[in-house]
Every structure is written in C-alpha cells, then in structure tokens.
Coordinates of C-alpha atoms in Angstrom, one line a residue:
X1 CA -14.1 3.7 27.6
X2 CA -11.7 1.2 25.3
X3 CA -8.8 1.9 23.3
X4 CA -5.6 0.4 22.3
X5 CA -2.2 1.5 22.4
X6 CA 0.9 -0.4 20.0
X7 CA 3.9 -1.4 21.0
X8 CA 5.4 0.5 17.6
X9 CA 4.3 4.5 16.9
X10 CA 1.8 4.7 14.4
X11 CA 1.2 4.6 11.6
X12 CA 3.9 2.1 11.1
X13 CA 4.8 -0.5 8.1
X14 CA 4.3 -3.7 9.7
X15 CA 5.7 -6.6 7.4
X16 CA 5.0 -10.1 6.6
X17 CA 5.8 -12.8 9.5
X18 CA 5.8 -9.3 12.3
X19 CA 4.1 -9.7 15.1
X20 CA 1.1 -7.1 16.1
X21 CA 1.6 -6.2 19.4
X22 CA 0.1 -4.1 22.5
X23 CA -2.4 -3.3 25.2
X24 CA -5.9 -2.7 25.6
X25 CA -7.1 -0.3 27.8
X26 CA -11.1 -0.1 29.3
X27 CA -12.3 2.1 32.4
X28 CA -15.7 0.6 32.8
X29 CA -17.8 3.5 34.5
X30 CA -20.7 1.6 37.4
X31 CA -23.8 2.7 35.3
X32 CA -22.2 1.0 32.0
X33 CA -23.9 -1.9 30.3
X34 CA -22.9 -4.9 31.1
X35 CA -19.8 -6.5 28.8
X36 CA -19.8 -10.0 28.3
X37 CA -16.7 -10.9 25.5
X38 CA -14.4 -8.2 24.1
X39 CA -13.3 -9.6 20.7
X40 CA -10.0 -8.7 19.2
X41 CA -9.8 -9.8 15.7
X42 CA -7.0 -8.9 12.8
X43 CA -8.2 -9.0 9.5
X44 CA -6.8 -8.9 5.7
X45 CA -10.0 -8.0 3.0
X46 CA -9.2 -7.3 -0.7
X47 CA -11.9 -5.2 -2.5
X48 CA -12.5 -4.6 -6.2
X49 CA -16.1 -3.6 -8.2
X50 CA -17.1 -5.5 -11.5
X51 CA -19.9 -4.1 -13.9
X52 CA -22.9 -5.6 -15.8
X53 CA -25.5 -4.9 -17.9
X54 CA -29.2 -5.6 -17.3
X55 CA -32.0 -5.3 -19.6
X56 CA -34.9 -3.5 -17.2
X57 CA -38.6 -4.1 -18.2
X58 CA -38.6 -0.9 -20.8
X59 CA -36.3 -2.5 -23.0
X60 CA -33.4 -0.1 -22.1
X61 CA -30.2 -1.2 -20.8
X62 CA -28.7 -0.6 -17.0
X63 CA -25.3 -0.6 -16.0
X64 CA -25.2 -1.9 -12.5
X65 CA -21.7 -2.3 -10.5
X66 CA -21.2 -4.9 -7.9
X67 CA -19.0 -4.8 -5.1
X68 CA -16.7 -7.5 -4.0
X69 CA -14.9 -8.2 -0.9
X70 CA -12.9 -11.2 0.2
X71 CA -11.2 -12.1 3.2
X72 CA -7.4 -13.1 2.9
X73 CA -6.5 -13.3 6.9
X74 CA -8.6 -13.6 9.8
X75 CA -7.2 -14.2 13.6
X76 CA -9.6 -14.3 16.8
X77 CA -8.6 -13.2 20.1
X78 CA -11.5 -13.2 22.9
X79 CA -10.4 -11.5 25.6
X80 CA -11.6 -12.5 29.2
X81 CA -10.0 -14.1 32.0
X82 CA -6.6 -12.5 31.3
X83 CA -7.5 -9.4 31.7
X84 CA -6.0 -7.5 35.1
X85 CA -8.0 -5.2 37.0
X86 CA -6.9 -2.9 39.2
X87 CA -10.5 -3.0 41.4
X88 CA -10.9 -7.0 41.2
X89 CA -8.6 -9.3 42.1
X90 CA -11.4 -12.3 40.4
X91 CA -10.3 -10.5 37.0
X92 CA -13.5 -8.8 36.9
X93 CA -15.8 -11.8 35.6
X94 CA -18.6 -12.8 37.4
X95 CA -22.1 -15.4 36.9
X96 CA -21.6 -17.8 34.7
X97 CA -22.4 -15.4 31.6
X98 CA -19.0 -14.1 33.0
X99 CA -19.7 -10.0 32.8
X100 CA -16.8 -7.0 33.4
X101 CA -17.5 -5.5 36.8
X102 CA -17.1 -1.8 37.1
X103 CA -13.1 -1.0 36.7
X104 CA -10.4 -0.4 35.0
X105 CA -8.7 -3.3 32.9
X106 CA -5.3 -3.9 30.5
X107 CA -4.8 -7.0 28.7
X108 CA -1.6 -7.3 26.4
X109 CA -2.1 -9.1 23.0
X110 CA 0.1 -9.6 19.9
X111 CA -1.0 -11.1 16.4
X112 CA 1.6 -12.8 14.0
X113 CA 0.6 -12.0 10.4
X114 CA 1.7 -14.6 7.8
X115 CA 4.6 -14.5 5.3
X116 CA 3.0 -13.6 2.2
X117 CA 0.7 -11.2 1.8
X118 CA -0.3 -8.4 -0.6
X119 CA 0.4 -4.7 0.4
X120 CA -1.6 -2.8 1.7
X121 CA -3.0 -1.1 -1.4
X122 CA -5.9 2.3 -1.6
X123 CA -7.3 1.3 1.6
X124 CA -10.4 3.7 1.4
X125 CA -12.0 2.6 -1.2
X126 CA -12.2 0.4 -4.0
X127 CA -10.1 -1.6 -5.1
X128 CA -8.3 -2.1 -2.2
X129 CA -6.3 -4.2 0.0
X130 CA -7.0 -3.2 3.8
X131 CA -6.1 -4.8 7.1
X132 CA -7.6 -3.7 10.3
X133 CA -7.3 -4.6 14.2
X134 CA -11.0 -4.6 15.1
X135 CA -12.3 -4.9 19.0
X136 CA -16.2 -6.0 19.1
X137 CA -17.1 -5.5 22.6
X138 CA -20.3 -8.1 23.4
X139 CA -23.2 -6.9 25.5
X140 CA -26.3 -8.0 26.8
X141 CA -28.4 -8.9 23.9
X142 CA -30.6 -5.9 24.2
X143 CA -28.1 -3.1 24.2
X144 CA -26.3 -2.4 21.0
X145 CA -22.7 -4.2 20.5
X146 CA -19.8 -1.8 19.8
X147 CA -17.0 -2.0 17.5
X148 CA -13.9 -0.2 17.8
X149 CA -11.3 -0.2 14.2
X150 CA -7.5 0.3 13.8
X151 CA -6.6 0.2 10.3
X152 CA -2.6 -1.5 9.7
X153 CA -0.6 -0.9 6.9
X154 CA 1.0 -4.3 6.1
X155 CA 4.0 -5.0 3.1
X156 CA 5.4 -8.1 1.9
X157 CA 9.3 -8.8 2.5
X158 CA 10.8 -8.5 -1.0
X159 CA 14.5 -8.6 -0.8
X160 CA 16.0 -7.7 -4.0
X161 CA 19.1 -10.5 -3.9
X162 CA 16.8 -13.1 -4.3
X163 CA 15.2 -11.2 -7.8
X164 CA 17.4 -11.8 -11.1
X165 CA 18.7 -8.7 -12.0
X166 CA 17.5 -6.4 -9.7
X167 CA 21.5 -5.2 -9.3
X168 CA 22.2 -4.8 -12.8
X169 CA 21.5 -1.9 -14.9
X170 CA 18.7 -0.9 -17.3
X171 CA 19.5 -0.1 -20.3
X172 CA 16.8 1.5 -23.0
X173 CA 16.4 3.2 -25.9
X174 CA 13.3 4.3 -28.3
X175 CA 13.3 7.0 -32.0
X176 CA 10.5 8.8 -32.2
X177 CA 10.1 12.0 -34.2
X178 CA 13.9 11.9 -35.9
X179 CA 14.5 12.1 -31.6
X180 CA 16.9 8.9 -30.2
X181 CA 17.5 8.4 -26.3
X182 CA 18.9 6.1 -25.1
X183 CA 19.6 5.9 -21.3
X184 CA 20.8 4.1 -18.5
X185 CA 19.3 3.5 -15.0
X186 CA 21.7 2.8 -12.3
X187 CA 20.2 0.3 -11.0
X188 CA 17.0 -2.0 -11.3
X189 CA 16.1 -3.2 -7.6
X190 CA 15.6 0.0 -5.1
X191 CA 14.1 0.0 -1.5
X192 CA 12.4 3.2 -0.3
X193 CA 14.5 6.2 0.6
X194 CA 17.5 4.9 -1.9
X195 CA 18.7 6.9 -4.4
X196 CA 19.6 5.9 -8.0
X197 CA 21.0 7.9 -11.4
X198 CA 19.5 8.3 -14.9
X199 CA 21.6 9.1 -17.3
X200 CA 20.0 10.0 -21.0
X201 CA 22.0 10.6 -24.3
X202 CA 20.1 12.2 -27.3
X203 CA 20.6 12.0 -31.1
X204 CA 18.7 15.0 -31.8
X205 CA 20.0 15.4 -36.4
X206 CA 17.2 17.7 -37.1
X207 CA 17.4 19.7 -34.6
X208 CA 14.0 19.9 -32.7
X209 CA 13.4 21.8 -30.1
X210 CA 12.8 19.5 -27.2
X211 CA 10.4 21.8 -24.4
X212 CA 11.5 20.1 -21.7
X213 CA 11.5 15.9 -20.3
X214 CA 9.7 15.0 -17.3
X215 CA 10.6 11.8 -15.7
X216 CA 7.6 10.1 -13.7
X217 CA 8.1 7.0 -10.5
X218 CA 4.7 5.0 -11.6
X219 CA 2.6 2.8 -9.1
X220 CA 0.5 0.6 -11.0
X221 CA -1.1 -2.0 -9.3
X222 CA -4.2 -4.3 -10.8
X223 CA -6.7 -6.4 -8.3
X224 CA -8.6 -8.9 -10.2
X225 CA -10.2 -6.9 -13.0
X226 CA -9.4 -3.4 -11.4
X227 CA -6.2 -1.4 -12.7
X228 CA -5.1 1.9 -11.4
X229 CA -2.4 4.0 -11.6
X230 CA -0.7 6.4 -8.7
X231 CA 1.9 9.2 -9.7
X232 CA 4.3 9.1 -7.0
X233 CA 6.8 11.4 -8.0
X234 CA 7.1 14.0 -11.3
X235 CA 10.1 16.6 -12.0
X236 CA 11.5 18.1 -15.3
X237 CA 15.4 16.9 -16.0
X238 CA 17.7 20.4 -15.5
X239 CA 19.9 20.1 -18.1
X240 CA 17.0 19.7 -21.0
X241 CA 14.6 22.9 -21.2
X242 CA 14.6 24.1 -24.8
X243 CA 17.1 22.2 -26.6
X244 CA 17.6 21.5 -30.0
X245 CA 21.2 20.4 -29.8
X246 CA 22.0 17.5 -32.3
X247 CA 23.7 15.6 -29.5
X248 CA 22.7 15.8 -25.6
X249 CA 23.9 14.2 -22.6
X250 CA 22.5 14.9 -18.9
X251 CA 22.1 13.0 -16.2
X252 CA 19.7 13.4 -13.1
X253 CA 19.0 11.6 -9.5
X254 CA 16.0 10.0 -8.6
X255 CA 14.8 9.3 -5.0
X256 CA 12.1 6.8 -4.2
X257 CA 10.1 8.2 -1.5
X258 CA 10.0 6.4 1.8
X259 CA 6.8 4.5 3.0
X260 CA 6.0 3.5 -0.7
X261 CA 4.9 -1.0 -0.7
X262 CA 7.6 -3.7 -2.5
X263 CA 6.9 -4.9 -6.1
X264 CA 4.5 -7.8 -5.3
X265 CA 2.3 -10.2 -7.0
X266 CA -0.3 -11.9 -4.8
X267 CA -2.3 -15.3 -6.1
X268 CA -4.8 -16.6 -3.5
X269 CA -7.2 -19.6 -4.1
X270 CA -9.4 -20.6 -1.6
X271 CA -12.6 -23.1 -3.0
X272 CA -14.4 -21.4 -5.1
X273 CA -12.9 -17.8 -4.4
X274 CA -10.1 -16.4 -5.3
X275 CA -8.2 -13.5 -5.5
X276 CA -4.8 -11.8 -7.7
X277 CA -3.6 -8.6 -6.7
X278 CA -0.7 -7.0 -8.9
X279 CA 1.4 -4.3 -7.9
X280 CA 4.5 -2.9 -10.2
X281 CA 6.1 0.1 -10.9
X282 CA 7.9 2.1 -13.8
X283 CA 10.0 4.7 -14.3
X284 CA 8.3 7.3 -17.2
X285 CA 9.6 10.0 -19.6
X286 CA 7.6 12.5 -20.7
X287 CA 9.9 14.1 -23.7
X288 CA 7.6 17.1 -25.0
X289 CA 9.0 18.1 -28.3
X290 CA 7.8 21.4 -30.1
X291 CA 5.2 21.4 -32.5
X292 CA 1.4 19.5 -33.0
X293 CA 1.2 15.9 -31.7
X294 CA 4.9 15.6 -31.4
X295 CA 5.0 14.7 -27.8
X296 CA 5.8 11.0 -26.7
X297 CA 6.6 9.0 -23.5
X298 CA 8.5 5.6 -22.9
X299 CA 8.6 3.4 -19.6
X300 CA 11.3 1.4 -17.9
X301 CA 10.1 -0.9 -15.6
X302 CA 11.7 -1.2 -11.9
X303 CA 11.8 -3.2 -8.8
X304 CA 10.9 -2.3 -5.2
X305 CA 11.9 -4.3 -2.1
X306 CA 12.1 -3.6 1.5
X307 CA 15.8 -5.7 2.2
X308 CA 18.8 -5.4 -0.2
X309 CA 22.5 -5.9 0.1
X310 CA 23.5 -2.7 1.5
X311 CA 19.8 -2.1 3.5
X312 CA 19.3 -6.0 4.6
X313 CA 16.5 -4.7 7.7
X314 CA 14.7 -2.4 5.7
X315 CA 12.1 -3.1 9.1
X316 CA 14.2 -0.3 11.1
X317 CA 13.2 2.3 8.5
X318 CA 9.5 2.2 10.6
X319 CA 12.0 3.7 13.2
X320 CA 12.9 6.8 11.3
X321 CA 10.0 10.0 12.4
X322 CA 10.2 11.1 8.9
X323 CA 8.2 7.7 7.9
X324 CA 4.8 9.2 10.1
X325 CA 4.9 12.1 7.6
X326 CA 5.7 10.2 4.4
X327 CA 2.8 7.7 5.1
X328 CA 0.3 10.3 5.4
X329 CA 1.5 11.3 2.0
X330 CA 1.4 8.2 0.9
X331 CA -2.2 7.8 1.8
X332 CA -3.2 11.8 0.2
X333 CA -1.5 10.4 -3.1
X334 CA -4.0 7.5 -3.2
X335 CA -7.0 9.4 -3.2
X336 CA -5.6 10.8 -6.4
X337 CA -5.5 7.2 -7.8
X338 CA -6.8 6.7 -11.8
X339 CA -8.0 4.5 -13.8
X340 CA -5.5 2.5 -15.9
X341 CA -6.4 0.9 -18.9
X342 CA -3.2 0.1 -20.6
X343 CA -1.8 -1.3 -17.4
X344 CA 1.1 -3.1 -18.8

C-alpha cells in the first residue's frame, strides 16, 4: 500500500515559484512483488482537439478530431536510498537490482514549480491545462507497474500594481433600442473574494419597459484553437424589474468568488511545439427590454490577480476552509463549460 499526504490541506491553490511538499507513505506486505524504483514525477500538460476533413474511399467526406497534448513542466524524483524504514536499518534495498524488503517506509519530497505558468484550466477534459503529482512504482519486469495520480491546481502570481490601470475605474456606456446606460465599475483589478460596485444610469425617453438586467462574471479562456466560456456568477440588479422610468439610477455589489485563476496569457515555444493558452474575464449585462428581439447585452472587461495593494499574499487565502468548498465549485462549474465562438 502507497499513498501521499501534503504538507498543505487539499485541494489547495498552489502558485507559481511554491514549493510542492510532503510524504510518501508504503507498508509493503511479505507476499508483495518485488519494488525496484518508486518514481515521483510532477507534471504540467496542456490539451486542446483540432478537426479535419478526410475524403474516405466512397467519395463522402469524414470529419475526424485529433487530440493534442503537450507537456509544459516535467520534474523527476526517484525515490530509493532515502527512504526510512522502520524494519531495516539498510533502508530496505538489497542485490544490486536494489528491491524494497517487506516494511513500512516514509520519504519526504518537495517540488518547486516555475514562475510562469498557465492556470490550471478544465482539467477533465479537453481543452485543458492539468498538473498532476504522479508516483510510478517499478516492479519486476513480469508483474505489472503501478501508477498512483494526484491532480494540483496551480495559478500564476498576477499582482494587479504591476498592470496599468487595474486601480482605476471603468467607465462604459452603449444606446440600443432608444435605451442609454452608462455605468461605472469601481474598480478594474480584483483578486478572488474582493468586492467591487456597479453603478448604472439610464436614459430611458421612450419609456420602455425594461424586464429586468442581469449582470454576468465571464471566464473565457482560449488554448490554441479552442475557446470556451464558463458563467461564474449571474444575478438580476434589484432596483430594475419592470421599469420604464425615463431616468434610472441603481447601483449593485459584485463579489468575485474565491478559488477562481488570475487573468493570464501563457506563450510557450519549445522546437517545433508550441503552445498559447488565454485566459480573461468580463463583466456582462443582460438588459431584457419588452417586446420582439429587443433584448441586448454589452461586456466590460476586468482583471483578476492573486496580490494587490490592500491583499499583497493573496497565498494565505489557501488557508481559509471556505476555499475546500469553493474549489469543488469551481471544478462542478467547469463541466458546464461552452463553446465560444465570439471569444473576444
């Protein structure tokens, strides 16, 4: 029996330049197979799907979708000699093919993971961006190898001083349908939990009803020639259900959730291969406006980081037990992922 146990609960946010850290535990029972080389290896794959078409040998046409995946980050640890056993004082390796005598073993380990690198993106299926801590225990070479997986969620530091503008704030406006708004986000550069203000003023001369407007925190995110979106949040603004007022002023709060990866764009060339992964978000009204084909929507683009002036170690956030739960939700909302074909 093998597992592994982190230094920090999971699932935790681990970001770039952190240092992977823990223990690996094995109880090896006397009837077991001999081990020879327990591998620990931490790895960083980006996948995304392209399509062709192929003319089969009836004349008709075939769609056929490929499958890519490329590695980003790759570190090796063989774990051996290290390795203390409470049974055998030798560390528990014997012939020169070096096998694990019956016992039970610990062997601490920590990975650094580089600066920059994309976020940890769909992980499930494609596209993705996925990192894993992977143990491949070596046996004899007529018993079966085993493979034990550990999947890491991993985010880029983005601190929000160092991008131009991020503190100032965004000011729009669109006319659509005799309807003006203009509005005013607080601010442009968030980090997860942080709360900001939306403030919306309507020039509404013809008085149209105006059913409601829903405001919508976007995740778009685009690896090579994959695009998807990811509705994190969605709620209707109070103050404007049923209006037809020919001037309107409301204001509502918005709350990015917690666990949610920075604004990041990722450019990797290595030979032959490379790679781009783009991740963005927005900020989207939905104004629904009473009668046929009236409706419309605008988006204001904003910033996420993990460090800002007033949250500079956004790191101690993995601290916080509400993160556990908001990652799972996290990783429920991107099954829900779409395709996005006006990914802007």
């Amino acid at each position: 029996m093998i597992n592994v146990t982190f230094d920090r609960p999971q699932p935790t946010v681990y970001h770039g330049g952190d240092i992977v850290s823990g223990r690996i535990n094995m109880t090896i029972p006397g009837n077991a197979d001999k081990i020879h080389d327990i591998h620990l290896i931490v790895t960083g794959d980006v996948g995304y799907t392209t399509t062709r078409t192929t003319r089969m040998q009836n004349g008709q046409t075939e769609r056929i979708t490929d499958h890519h995946n490329i590695r980003i980050f790759e570190q090796k640890v063989t774990i051996g000699q290290g390795m203390s056993s409470g049974h055998n004082e030798a560390g528990g390796r014997i012939n020169n093919r070096a096998s694990f005598e019956p016992g039970q073993y610990v062997h601490p380990f920590s990975v650094r993971l580089p600066d920059s690198l994309p976020p940890t993106v769909h992980p499930t299926d494609y596209p993705f961006v996925r990192y894993e801590l992977q143990l491949f225990i070596e046996k004899k070479w007529y018993n079966q190898d085993g493979q034990c997986r550990y999947p890491l969620r991993v985010y880029p530091r983005v601190n929000l001083l160092q991008k131009i503008n991020s503190q100032c704030a965004v000011k729009f406006d669109t006319k659509r349908n005799d309807i003006k708004i203009r509005g005013i986000i607080q601010r442009a550069g968030l980090i997860p939990g942080e709360q900001t203000n939306l403030s919306l003023e309507i020039y509404n001369p013809n008085h149209v009803t105006i059913k409601r407007i829903d405001v919508c925190l976007i995740q778009r995110y685009e690896i090579e020639q994959c695009r998807r979106r990811l509705e994190l949040i969605r709620f209707a603004v109070p103050e404007l259900v049923n209006k037809n007022d020919t001037h309107i002023e409301a204001s509502c709060p918005i709350t990015v959730p917690i666990g949610i990866s920075p604004t990041y764009n990722f450019k990797n060339k290595n030979g032959s291969t490379s790679v781009h992964v783009n991740l963005h978000y927005d900020i989207k009204l939905e104004v629904k406006v009473k009668g046929i084909f009236s409706d419309f929507d605008l988006q204001v683009p904003i910033i996420i980081g993990t460090d800002s002036a007033e949250n500079p170690k956004f790191g101690n956030a993995t601290k916080v037990p509400s993160l556990l739960a908001d990652l799972n939700a996290i990783d429920m909302l991107e099954l829900e992922a779409r395709d996005d074909a006006t990914l802007e």
